[in-house]
Amino acid sequence: MTNRADDHQTIITDLLSWIRQNQTVGAQWYIDEGDRPDVIPVKAAPAKAAAPVSVPAPAPAPATDKDAAFRAMCDRFVADTVALVQREAAASPRPAPDEPLLIAHDGDAAAALAALRDEVLPCTACDLSGSRKKTVFGAGNPRADVVFIGEAPGRDEDLQGEPFVGPSGQLLTRILGAIGFAREDVFICNILKCRPPNNRDPQPQEVVHCEPHLKRQLAILQPRVICCLGRVAAQTLLKTDLSLGKLRRTVHFYEGVPVMATFHPAALLRNPGWKRDTWEDVRKLRALSDALRELEA
């Protein structure tokens, strides 16, 4: 007769093996839909229970035809985009940065961003300044290769004064980790620096007053790639009314910098089915960033 403790241990062992197998074939953020605890509690077996069975680490799952097709598509996307970047640079070379704060600080991006932050935090150019708790300037690496741009702060960001710190920010952190980035490796900001009431979309006059702050941030940061998170951020930065579906299909340019668009993490929390598309978007983003870094090396 089988010991109940042995059965319990076998179930636990099988479960942990299944989790490890899933972690070898996809990003953890993609598997986790947000309804599973980070740590699965395991009750200790009785003292007389058999010792746990050692389970060898599973071999990586073999590549599928779909994986190979995606890699081929990603390689074509990167090659075509790099060629386009080179043509754009040859036709219209990017001028030397003329941001006054960057010049004043002898090209020190960190010092220039800190000075700009001091200018932006007390801004009262629009009515949002009267309802905000804190201005959300942005955060990250002043020499980041990639800048992520959302539309506006939410409740948690308004309270803490930092971008993407609520549930959608936690998901963004997992997405970044899945492609080998820490938050400290990139720069994260928004079109608006203050929270709109009830998290509504930015209004045109608010964008008129706030977008110059973003433009100055980008002039200081000089990223290799920009990633717009969501429709509003992409449409605002690129001055277009194209749908996010169309914006995601190709690369765009902002003052010579390639721009990609993908779903906002908050949208993924509402529609988990979009995570697979986002996973492909961010892998292409990472591949493009690496290729452009190698190009400039």
Short mmCIF file of N, CA and C in Angstrom, two decimals, residues 25 59-64 67:
data_model
loop_
_atom_site.label_atom_id
_atom_site.label_comp_id
_atom_site.label_asym_id
_atom_site.label_seq_id
_atom_site.Cartn_x
_atom_site.Cartn_y
_atom_site.Cartn_z
N VAL A 25 10.85 27.38 -21.29
CA VAL A 25 10.32 27.60 -22.63
C VAL A 25 9.67 28.95 -22.81
N ALA A 59 15.59 19.00 -19.66
CA ALA A 59 16.32 19.54 -20.82
C ALA A 59 15.48 20.63 -21.47
N PRO A 60 16.12 21.64 -22.05
CA PRO A 60 15.37 22.69 -22.74
C PRO A 60 14.45 22.10 -23.81
N ALA A 61 13.27 22.67 -23.91
CA ALA A 61 12.32 22.18 -24.91
C ALA A 61 12.87 22.41 -26.31
N PRO A 62 12.68 21.45 -27.20
CA PRO A 62 13.18 21.63 -28.58
C PRO A 62 12.47 22.78 -29.27
N ALA A 63 13.19 23.45 -30.14
CA ALA A 63 12.61 24.57 -30.88
C ALA A 63 11.51 24.07 -31.81
N THR A 64 10.44 24.81 -31.88
CA THR A 64 9.33 24.45 -32.76
C THR A 64 9.44 25.21 -34.06
N ASP A 67 8.81 28.79 -33.37
CA ASP A 67 9.98 29.48 -32.83
C ASP A 67 10.93 29.87 -33.96
#
